[in-house]
CSV table of C-alpha atoms and ligand atoms in Angstrom, one decimal:
chain,number,residue,atom,x,y,z
H,1,UNK,CA,-94.5,-32.7,-7.1
H,2,UNK,CA,-93.8,-33.9,-3.6
H,3,UNK,CA,-94.0,-37.7,-3.8
H,4,UNK,CA,-94.3,-39.3,-0.2
H,5,UNK,CA,-92.6,-42.4,0.3
H,6,UNK,CA,-94.2,-45.2,2.7
H,7,UNK,CA,-91.3,-44.5,5.3
H,8,UNK,CA,-92.2,-40.9,5.6
H,9,UNK,CA,-95.7,-41.5,6.8
H,10,UNK,CA,-96.5,-42.9,10.2
H,11,UNK,CA,-99.8,-44.1,11.0
H,12,UNK,CA,-100.0,-41.3,13.7
H,13,UNK,CA,-99.9,-38.8,10.8
H,14,UNK,CA,-103.1,-40.3,9.2
H,15,UNK,CA,-105.0,-41.5,12.3
H,16,UNK,CA,-106.4,-38.6,14.5
H,17,UNK,CA,-105.5,-39.0,18.2
H,18,UNK,CA,-109.3,-38.8,19.1
H,19,UNK,CA,-110.5,-41.5,16.7
H,20,UNK,CA,-107.4,-43.8,17.7
H,21,UNK,CA,-108.3,-43.5,21.3
H,22,UNK,CA,-111.9,-44.1,20.7
H,23,UNK,CA,-111.0,-47.1,18.6
H,24,UNK,CA,-108.8,-48.4,21.5
H,25,UNK,CA,-111.9,-47.8,23.9
H,26,UNK,CA,-114.0,-49.8,21.4
H,27,UNK,CA,-111.8,-52.6,21.1
H,28,UNK,CA,-111.3,-52.9,24.8
H,29,UNK,CA,-115.0,-53.2,25.3
H,30,UNK,CA,-115.3,-55.6,22.6
H,31,UNK,CA,-112.5,-57.8,24.4
H,32,UNK,CA,-114.2,-57.7,27.7
H,33,UNK,CA,-117.4,-58.7,26.1
H,34,UNK,CA,-115.8,-61.7,24.4
H,35,UNK,CA,-116.1,-60.2,21.1
H,36,UNK,CA,-113.2,-60.5,18.7
H,37,UNK,CA,-111.1,-57.5,17.4
H,38,UNK,CA,-112.3,-58.2,14.0
H,39,UNK,CA,-115.9,-58.0,14.9
H,40,UNK,CA,-115.4,-54.7,17.0
H,41,UNK,CA,-113.8,-53.1,14.0
H,42,UNK,CA,-116.6,-53.4,11.9
H,43,UNK,CA,-118.5,-50.9,14.0
H,44,UNK,CA,-117.3,-47.4,14.1
H,45,UNK,CA,-116.3,-46.3,17.3
H,46,UNK,CA,-118.2,-42.9,17.1
H,47,UNK,CA,-119.7,-41.3,14.2
H,48,UNK,CA,-117.5,-38.5,13.0
H,49,UNK,CA,-118.6,-38.5,9.8
H,50,UNK,CA,-116.6,-38.7,6.6
H,51,UNK,CA,-115.5,-35.4,5.1
H,52,UNK,CA,-113.3,-35.1,2.0
H,53,UNK,CA,-112.1,-31.9,1.0
H,54,UNK,CA,-112.4,-30.9,-2.8
H,55,UNK,CA,-108.6,-29.6,-3.1
H,56,UNK,CA,-106.3,-32.2,-4.9
H,57,UNK,CA,-104.0,-33.9,-2.4
H,58,UNK,CA,-105.6,-32.6,0.6
H,59,UNK,CA,-105.1,-34.4,3.9
H,60,UNK,CA,-108.0,-36.5,5.3
H,61,UNK,CA,-108.8,-36.1,9.0
H,62,UNK,CA,-110.4,-38.4,11.3
H,63,UNK,CA,-109.1,-41.6,9.7
H,64,UNK,CA,-108.8,-44.6,12.0
H,65,UNK,CA,-106.6,-47.5,11.3
H,66,UNK,CA,-108.0,-51.0,10.7
H,67,UNK,CA,-106.9,-54.5,11.8
H,68,UNK,CA,-107.6,-55.7,8.3
H,69,UNK,CA,-104.7,-53.9,7.0
H,70,UNK,CA,-101.7,-56.0,5.6
H,71,UNK,CA,-98.3,-55.4,7.2
H,72,UNK,CA,-96.7,-55.7,3.8
H,73,UNK,CA,-94.9,-52.6,2.7
H,74,UNK,CA,-97.1,-50.3,0.6
H,75,UNK,CA,-96.0,-49.4,-3.0
H,76,UNK,CA,-94.8,-45.9,-3.5
H,77,UNK,CA,-97.2,-43.1,-4.0
H,78,UNK,CA,-95.6,-42.7,-7.4
H,79,UNK,CA,-96.2,-46.3,-8.5
H,80,UNK,CA,-99.8,-46.3,-7.3
H,81,UNK,CA,-100.5,-43.2,-9.3
H,82,UNK,CA,-98.8,-43.6,-12.4
H,83,UNK,CA,-99.2,-47.0,-13.4
H,84,UNK,CA,-103.0,-47.4,-13.7
H,85,UNK,CA,-106.0,-49.1,-15.6
H,86,UNK,CA,-108.6,-46.7,-16.2
H,87,UNK,CA,-110.0,-47.0,-19.8
H,88,UNK,CA,-112.0,-44.0,-19.7
H,89,UNK,CA,-108.8,-42.0,-19.7
H,90,UNK,CA,-107.0,-44.3,-22.2
H,91,UNK,CA,-105.8,-47.8,-22.6
H,92,UNK,CA,-102.2,-47.4,-21.7
H,93,UNK,CA,-100.8,-47.5,-18.1
H,94,UNK,CA,-99.6,-44.2,-18.1
H,95,UNK,CA,-102.6,-42.6,-20.0
H,96,UNK,CA,-104.8,-42.2,-16.8
H,97,UNK,CA,-102.0,-40.1,-15.0
H,98,UNK,CA,-101.5,-37.9,-18.1
H,99,UNK,CA,-105.2,-37.5,-19.3
H,100,UNK,CA,-107.0,-37.4,-16.0
H,101,UNK,CA,-105.0,-34.1,-14.5
H,102,UNK,CA,-107.7,-31.8,-15.5
H,103,UNK,CA,-110.7,-34.0,-14.7
H,104,UNK,CA,-112.9,-32.4,-11.9
H,105,UNK,CA,-114.7,-34.8,-9.7
H,106,UNK,CA,-117.0,-32.1,-8.3
H,107,UNK,CA,-119.9,-31.4,-8.2
H,108,UNK,CA,-120.6,-35.1,-8.1
H,109,UNK,CA,-123.8,-36.9,-7.7
H,110,UNK,CA,-124.5,-40.7,-6.7
H,111,UNK,CA,-127.9,-42.1,-7.5
H,112,UNK,CA,-129.1,-45.0,-5.4
H,113,UNK,CA,-132.2,-46.9,-6.8
H,114,UNK,CA,-133.6,-50.4,-7.2
H,115,UNK,CA,-134.6,-52.7,-4.3
H,116,UNK,CA,-134.0,-50.5,-1.3
H,117,UNK,CA,-136.0,-48.5,1.1
H,118,UNK,CA,-134.0,-45.4,0.8
H,119,UNK,CA,-133.2,-44.3,-2.6
H,120,UNK,CA,-132.5,-41.1,-4.6
H,121,UNK,CA,-129.8,-38.7,-6.0
H,122,UNK,CA,-127.3,-37.6,-3.5
H,123,UNK,CA,-124.4,-35.1,-3.5
H,124,UNK,CA,-121.1,-36.7,-2.9
H,125,UNK,CA,-120.6,-35.0,0.5
H,126,UNK,CA,-124.1,-36.1,1.7
H,127,UNK,CA,-123.5,-39.7,0.4
H,128,UNK,CA,-120.3,-40.2,2.5
H,129,UNK,CA,-121.4,-38.3,5.7
H,130,UNK,CA,-123.0,-41.1,7.7
H,131,UNK,CA,-119.7,-43.2,7.4
H,132,UNK,CA,-116.4,-43.0,9.3
H,133,UNK,CA,-113.1,-42.9,7.4
H,134,UNK,CA,-110.5,-45.8,7.9
H,135,UNK,CA,-107.2,-46.6,6.4
H,136,UNK,CA,-107.1,-50.1,4.9
H,137,UNK,CA,-103.7,-51.2,3.5
H,138,UNK,CA,-104.7,-54.0,1.0
H,139,UNK,CA,-103.0,-56.0,-1.7
H,140,UNK,CA,-104.2,-55.4,-5.1
H,141,UNK,CA,-103.8,-58.1,-7.7
H,142,UNK,CA,-104.6,-57.3,-11.3
H,143,UNK,CA,-105.9,-60.0,-13.8
H,144,UNK,CA,-102.7,-59.0,-16.0
H,145,UNK,CA,-100.5,-60.7,-13.3
H,146,UNK,CA,-99.2,-57.8,-11.4
H,147,UNK,CA,-99.8,-56.5,-7.9
H,148,UNK,CA,-99.3,-53.6,-5.8
H,149,UNK,CA,-99.9,-52.9,-2.0
H,150,UNK,CA,-102.1,-49.6,-1.6
H,151,UNK,CA,-103.0,-47.7,1.7
H,152,UNK,CA,-106.7,-46.9,0.7
H,153,UNK,CA,-108.8,-44.6,2.9
H,154,UNK,CA,-112.5,-45.3,3.0
H,155,UNK,CA,-115.5,-47.3,4.6
H,156,UNK,CA,-116.9,-50.5,4.6
H,157,UNK,CA,-119.6,-51.0,1.7
H,158,UNK,CA,-121.5,-53.0,4.3
H,159,UNK,CA,-122.2,-49.9,6.3
H,160,UNK,CA,-123.4,-48.2,3.2
H,161,UNK,CA,-125.7,-51.1,2.1
H,162,UNK,CA,-127.2,-51.2,5.6
H,163,UNK,CA,-127.9,-47.5,5.4
H,164,UNK,CA,-129.8,-47.6,2.2
H,165,UNK,CA,-131.9,-50.6,3.4
H,166,UNK,CA,-132.2,-53.0,0.7
H,167,UNK,CA,-135.6,-55.0,0.4
H,168,UNK,CA,-135.5,-59.0,0.6
H,169,UNK,CA,-135.8,-58.8,-3.4
H,170,UNK,CA,-132.2,-57.3,-3.5
H,171,UNK,CA,-129.6,-60.0,-4.4
H,172,UNK,CA,-127.0,-58.0,-6.0
H,173,UNK,CA,-125.5,-54.4,-5.9
H,174,UNK,CA,-124.5,-52.9,-9.3
H,175,UNK,CA,-122.2,-50.0,-9.9
H,176,UNK,CA,-121.8,-47.6,-12.9
H,177,UNK,CA,-119.1,-45.2,-13.7
H,178,UNK,CA,-119.8,-41.7,-15.0
H,179,UNK,CA,-120.7,-41.8,-18.7
H,180,UNK,CA,-119.5,-38.3,-20.2
H,181,UNK,CA,-117.2,-38.3,-23.1
H,182,UNK,CA,-116.6,-34.7,-22.8
H,183,UNK,CA,-114.9,-35.2,-19.5
H,184,UNK,CA,-113.4,-38.7,-20.0
H,185,UNK,CA,-111.6,-38.8,-23.4
H,186,UNK,CA,-111.2,-42.5,-23.4
H,187,UNK,CA,-114.8,-42.9,-23.9
H,188,UNK,CA,-114.5,-41.4,-27.4
H,189,UNK,CA,-113.3,-44.8,-28.3
H,190,UNK,CA,-115.1,-48.1,-28.0
H,191,UNK,CA,-112.6,-49.8,-26.0
H,192,UNK,CA,-115.2,-51.0,-23.7
H,193,UNK,CA,-119.1,-50.6,-23.8
H,194,UNK,CA,-119.7,-47.5,-21.7
H,195,UNK,CA,-120.5,-46.8,-19.0
H,196,UNK,CA,-118.1,-49.3,-17.0
H,197,UNK,CA,-120.2,-51.6,-15.0
H,198,UNK,CA,-119.5,-53.9,-11.9
H,199,UNK,CA,-121.7,-55.9,-9.5
H,200,UNK,CA,-121.3,-57.9,-6.3
H,201,UNK,CA,-123.7,-60.2,-4.6
H,202,UNK,CA,-125.1,-58.6,-1.5
H,203,UNK,CA,-123.1,-61.2,0.6
H,204,UNK,CA,-119.7,-60.0,-1.2
H,205,UNK,CA,-121.0,-56.1,-0.8
H,206,UNK,CA,-121.4,-56.8,3.1
H,207,UNK,CA,-118.4,-58.6,3.8
H,208,UNK,CA,-116.3,-56.6,6.2
H,209,UNK,CA,-113.2,-56.4,3.8
H,210,UNK,CA,-115.1,-54.5,0.9
H,211,UNK,CA,-114.9,-50.8,0.9
H,212,UNK,CA,-115.6,-47.8,-1.0
H,213,UNK,CA,-112.3,-45.6,-1.2
H,214,UNK,CA,-112.3,-42.0,-1.3
H,215,UNK,CA,-108.6,-41.5,-0.4
H,216,UNK,CA,-105.1,-42.8,-0.4
H,217,UNK,CA,-102.0,-42.2,1.5
H,218,UNK,CA,-104.1,-40.3,3.9
H,219,UNK,CA,-105.0,-37.9,1.1
H,220,UNK,CA,-108.1,-37.1,-1.3
H,221,UNK,CA,-108.1,-39.9,-4.1
H,222,UNK,CA,-106.2,-38.9,-7.2
H,223,UNK,CA,-108.3,-38.7,-10.3
H,224,UNK,CA,-106.4,-41.7,-11.9
H,225,UNK,CA,-107.3,-43.9,-9.0
H,226,UNK,CA,-111.0,-43.2,-9.4
H,227,UNK,CA,-112.0,-39.9,-7.7
H,228,UNK,CA,-114.1,-39.1,-6.0
H,229,UNK,CA,-115.2,-42.7,-5.0
H,230,UNK,CA,-114.3,-46.2,-6.2
H,231,UNK,CA,-115.0,-49.8,-4.9
H,232,UNK,CA,-112.0,-51.8,-3.5
H,233,UNK,CA,-112.6,-55.7,-3.2
H,234,UNK,CA,-109.2,-57.0,-2.1
H,235,UNK,CA,-110.0,-61.0,-2.7
H,236,UNK,CA,-110.9,-60.2,-6.5
H,237,UNK,CA,-109.1,-59.1,-9.6
H,238,UNK,CA,-108.5,-55.4,-9.7
H,239,UNK,CA,-111.2,-54.8,-12.6
H,240,UNK,CA,-114.0,-55.6,-10.0
H,241,UNK,CA,-112.7,-52.1,-8.3
H,242,UNK,CA,-114.9,-49.8,-10.5
H,243,UNK,CA,-113.7,-46.1,-10.3
H,244,UNK,CA,-115.6,-43.0,-10.4
H,245,UNK,CA,-118.8,-44.2,-9.1
H,246,UNK,CA,-122.2,-42.3,-9.9
H,247,UNK,CA,-124.8,-45.0,-9.6
H,248,UNK,CA,-125.4,-47.8,-7.1
H,249,UNK,CA,-128.5,-50.0,-7.8
H,250,UNK,CA,-129.9,-53.0,-5.9
H,251,UNK,CA,-131.1,-55.7,-8.1
H,252,UNK,CA,-132.8,-59.1,-8.1
H,253,UNK,CA,-131.2,-60.6,-11.1
H,254,UNK,CA,-127.4,-60.5,-11.6
H,255,UNK,CA,-126.4,-57.4,-13.6
H,256,UNK,CA,-124.1,-57.5,-16.7
H,257,UNK,CA,-120.4,-56.3,-15.8
H,258,UNK,CA,-118.0,-54.5,-18.3
H,259,UNK,CA,-115.3,-57.1,-18.5
H,260,UNK,CA,-117.5,-60.1,-18.5
H,261,UNK,CA,-119.6,-58.4,-21.3
H,262,UNK,CA,-116.5,-57.8,-23.6
H,263,UNK,CA,-114.7,-61.2,-23.0
H,264,UNK,CA,-116.9,-63.7,-21.1
H,265,UNK,CA,-114.6,-66.6,-21.7
H,266,UNK,CA,-111.7,-64.6,-20.1
H,267,UNK,CA,-113.5,-62.5,-17.4
H,268,UNK,CA,-116.0,-64.1,-15.0
H,269,UNK,CA,-118.5,-62.5,-12.9
H,270,UNK,CA,-116.9,-63.5,-9.5
H,271,UNK,CA,-113.3,-62.7,-10.6
H,272,UNK,CA,-111.9,-64.1,-7.5
H,273,UNK,CA,-108.1,-64.2,-7.5
H,274,UNK,CA,-107.4,-67.7,-8.1
H,275,UNK,CA,-103.9,-69.2,-8.9
H,276,UNK,CA,-105.3,-72.5,-10.2
H,277,UNK,CA,-107.5,-70.9,-12.9
H,278,UNK,CA,-105.4,-69.8,-15.8
H,279,UNK,CA,-106.6,-66.8,-17.9
H,280,UNK,CA,-107.1,-68.1,-21.4
H,281,UNK,CA,-104.1,-66.5,-22.6
H,282,UNK,CA,-101.6,-66.6,-19.5
H,283,UNK,CA,-101.0,-68.3,-16.0
H,284,UNK,CA,-102.3,-66.8,-13.0
H,285,UNK,CA,-99.9,-68.7,-10.7
H,286,UNK,CA,-97.5,-65.9,-10.1
H,287,UNK,CA,-97.4,-62.2,-10.0
H,288,UNK,CA,-95.1,-59.5,-10.5
H,289,UNK,CA,-95.1,-56.7,-7.5
H,290,UNK,CA,-94.9,-53.4,-9.2
H,291,UNK,CA,-92.0,-51.3,-8.4
H,292,UNK,CA,-90.0,-54.3,-7.0
H,293,UNK,CA,-87.2,-54.0,-9.6
H,294,UNK,CA,-86.4,-55.4,-12.8
H,295,UNK,CA,-84.4,-58.4,-11.3
H,296,UNK,CA,-87.1,-59.3,-8.5
H,297,UNK,CA,-88.5,-62.6,-9.0
H,298,UNK,CA,-92.1,-63.2,-9.5
H,299,UNK,CA,-94.0,-64.2,-6.4
H,300,UNK,CA,-96.7,-66.7,-5.8
H,301,UNK,CA,-100.1,-65.7,-6.3
H,302,UNK,CA,-102.3,-66.6,-3.2
H,303,UNK,CA,-105.8,-68.2,-3.4
H,304,UNK,CA,-108.4,-65.3,-2.8
H,305,UNK,CA,-105.3,-62.8,-2.8
H,306,UNK,CA,-104.5,-64.2,0.7
H,307,UNK,CA,-107.6,-63.2,2.1
H,308,UNK,CA,-109.3,-66.7,2.0
H,309,UNK,CA,-109.8,-66.8,5.7
H,310,UNK,CA,-112.1,-64.0,5.6
H,311,UNK,CA,-114.2,-64.9,2.4
H,312,UNK,CA,-113.7,-68.5,1.3
H,313,UNK,CA,-117.1,-69.2,3.0
H,314,UNK,CA,-119.0,-67.1,0.7
H,315,UNK,CA,-118.2,-69.7,-2.2
H,316,UNK,CA,-118.8,-72.8,-0.3
H,317,UNK,CA,-120.4,-75.5,-2.7
H,318,UNK,CA,-119.4,-73.3,-5.8
H,319,UNK,CA,-117.1,-74.9,-8.3
H,320,UNK,CA,-114.5,-72.1,-8.9
H,321,UNK,CA,-113.2,-73.5,-11.9
H,322,UNK,CA,-116.6,-73.0,-13.8
H,323,UNK,CA,-117.4,-70.0,-11.7
H,324,UNK,CA,-114.3,-67.9,-12.3
J,1,MTE,N1,-114.3,-47.0,-14.4
J,1,MTE,C1,-113.4,-47.9,-14.4
J,1,MTE,N2,-113.0,-48.7,-13.5
J,1,MTE,C2,-111.9,-49.5,-13.4
J,1,MTE,C3,-111.1,-49.6,-14.5
J,1,MTE,C4,-111.5,-48.9,-15.8
J,1,MTE,O1,-111.0,-49.0,-16.8
J,1,MTE,N3,-112.7,-48.1,-15.6
J,1,MTE,N4,-109.9,-50.6,-14.6
J,1,MTE,C5,-109.9,-51.6,-13.4
J,1,MTE,C6,-108.8,-52.2,-13.4
J,1,MTE,S1,-108.6,-53.4,-14.9
J,1,MTE,C7,-107.9,-52.3,-12.4
J,1,MTE,S2,-106.5,-53.3,-12.3
J,1,MTE,C8,-108.1,-51.2,-11.3
J,1,MTE,C9,-106.9,-50.4,-11.2
J,1,MTE,O2,-106.7,-49.5,-10.0
J,1,MTE,P1,-105.7,-48.5,-9.9
J,1,MTE,O3,-105.4,-47.9,-11.0
J,1,MTE,O4,-106.2,-47.5,-8.8
J,1,MTE,O5,-104.6,-49.3,-9.3
J,1,MTE,O6,-109.1,-50.4,-11.5
J,1,MTE,C10,-110.3,-50.9,-12.1
J,1,MTE,N5,-111.4,-49.9,-12.2
J,2,MO,MO1,-106.9,-54.9,-13.8
């Protein structure tokens, strides 16, 4: 297998020239109007429409770059695709790579229901069509005290929420993973209560950092990372990033979520990365960057995984020790 290393991939390879120029035009317009670059980037320059080929490792086109990306060096393609948590394919870190190879993420239907004006069952290709692809290089901090830097390709969940027009009753967005033990061998064991579920408040779901990812390293999302579509919320522990999404539901009440259901004392609903609140069985103060070598020292974990400037306001007045 050809493993691409970060140094081999330049942004110009993943960002089409057309989109890149459009985005620059747009940012310039925003700057003239007094808008910030961050505000400008939240709105797509032109509607190209997301297209994701079916073939494995196919290159994604019309991907713009994002000012939200970290400039830290991404982990290798190999690290990102061989050290995974995806209990539907086994509980070991190598299990998803080994057991998800034959998984077919097509045809794929995503059902949108609950308190929204636009609901229904959508084929994956139709579901992603209204949105524009961006690359977002994000830090990911797992609750097990390791981290990676991953170049995702996806689109803001805020755009998706806006598109489906939730009503004033909608306070949360709930997601579910495919529940099919014939296709997901790990579901034959009750390592979790299936299907895997996660949820965000509407404010979290519409924060510009939150994305639905359909690719990584400029290519179609590998099965073990959650093909064809998964959630990425960079200021929260990795388990909030639900993979293999088949349902999105707008609810009034707070939905039950998988890790909180299984160990409520260990995994809270919010699961914001917080070095000051230990997991009952280990400290969250430091983290090990995967691939940084046997002798690399652990690094300090940052509040909200370093994304506090963009998200701390969401939790004003909330006691983060109790609401972990
Ligand atoms: N459906 C589903 N989604 C899931 C999981 C899972 O077991 N099932 N594991 C979570 C956990 S604990 C982490 S750390 C991330 C890992 O994402 P990655 O393997 O792409 O790095 O996926 C999350 N999403
Ligand atoms: Mo995790």
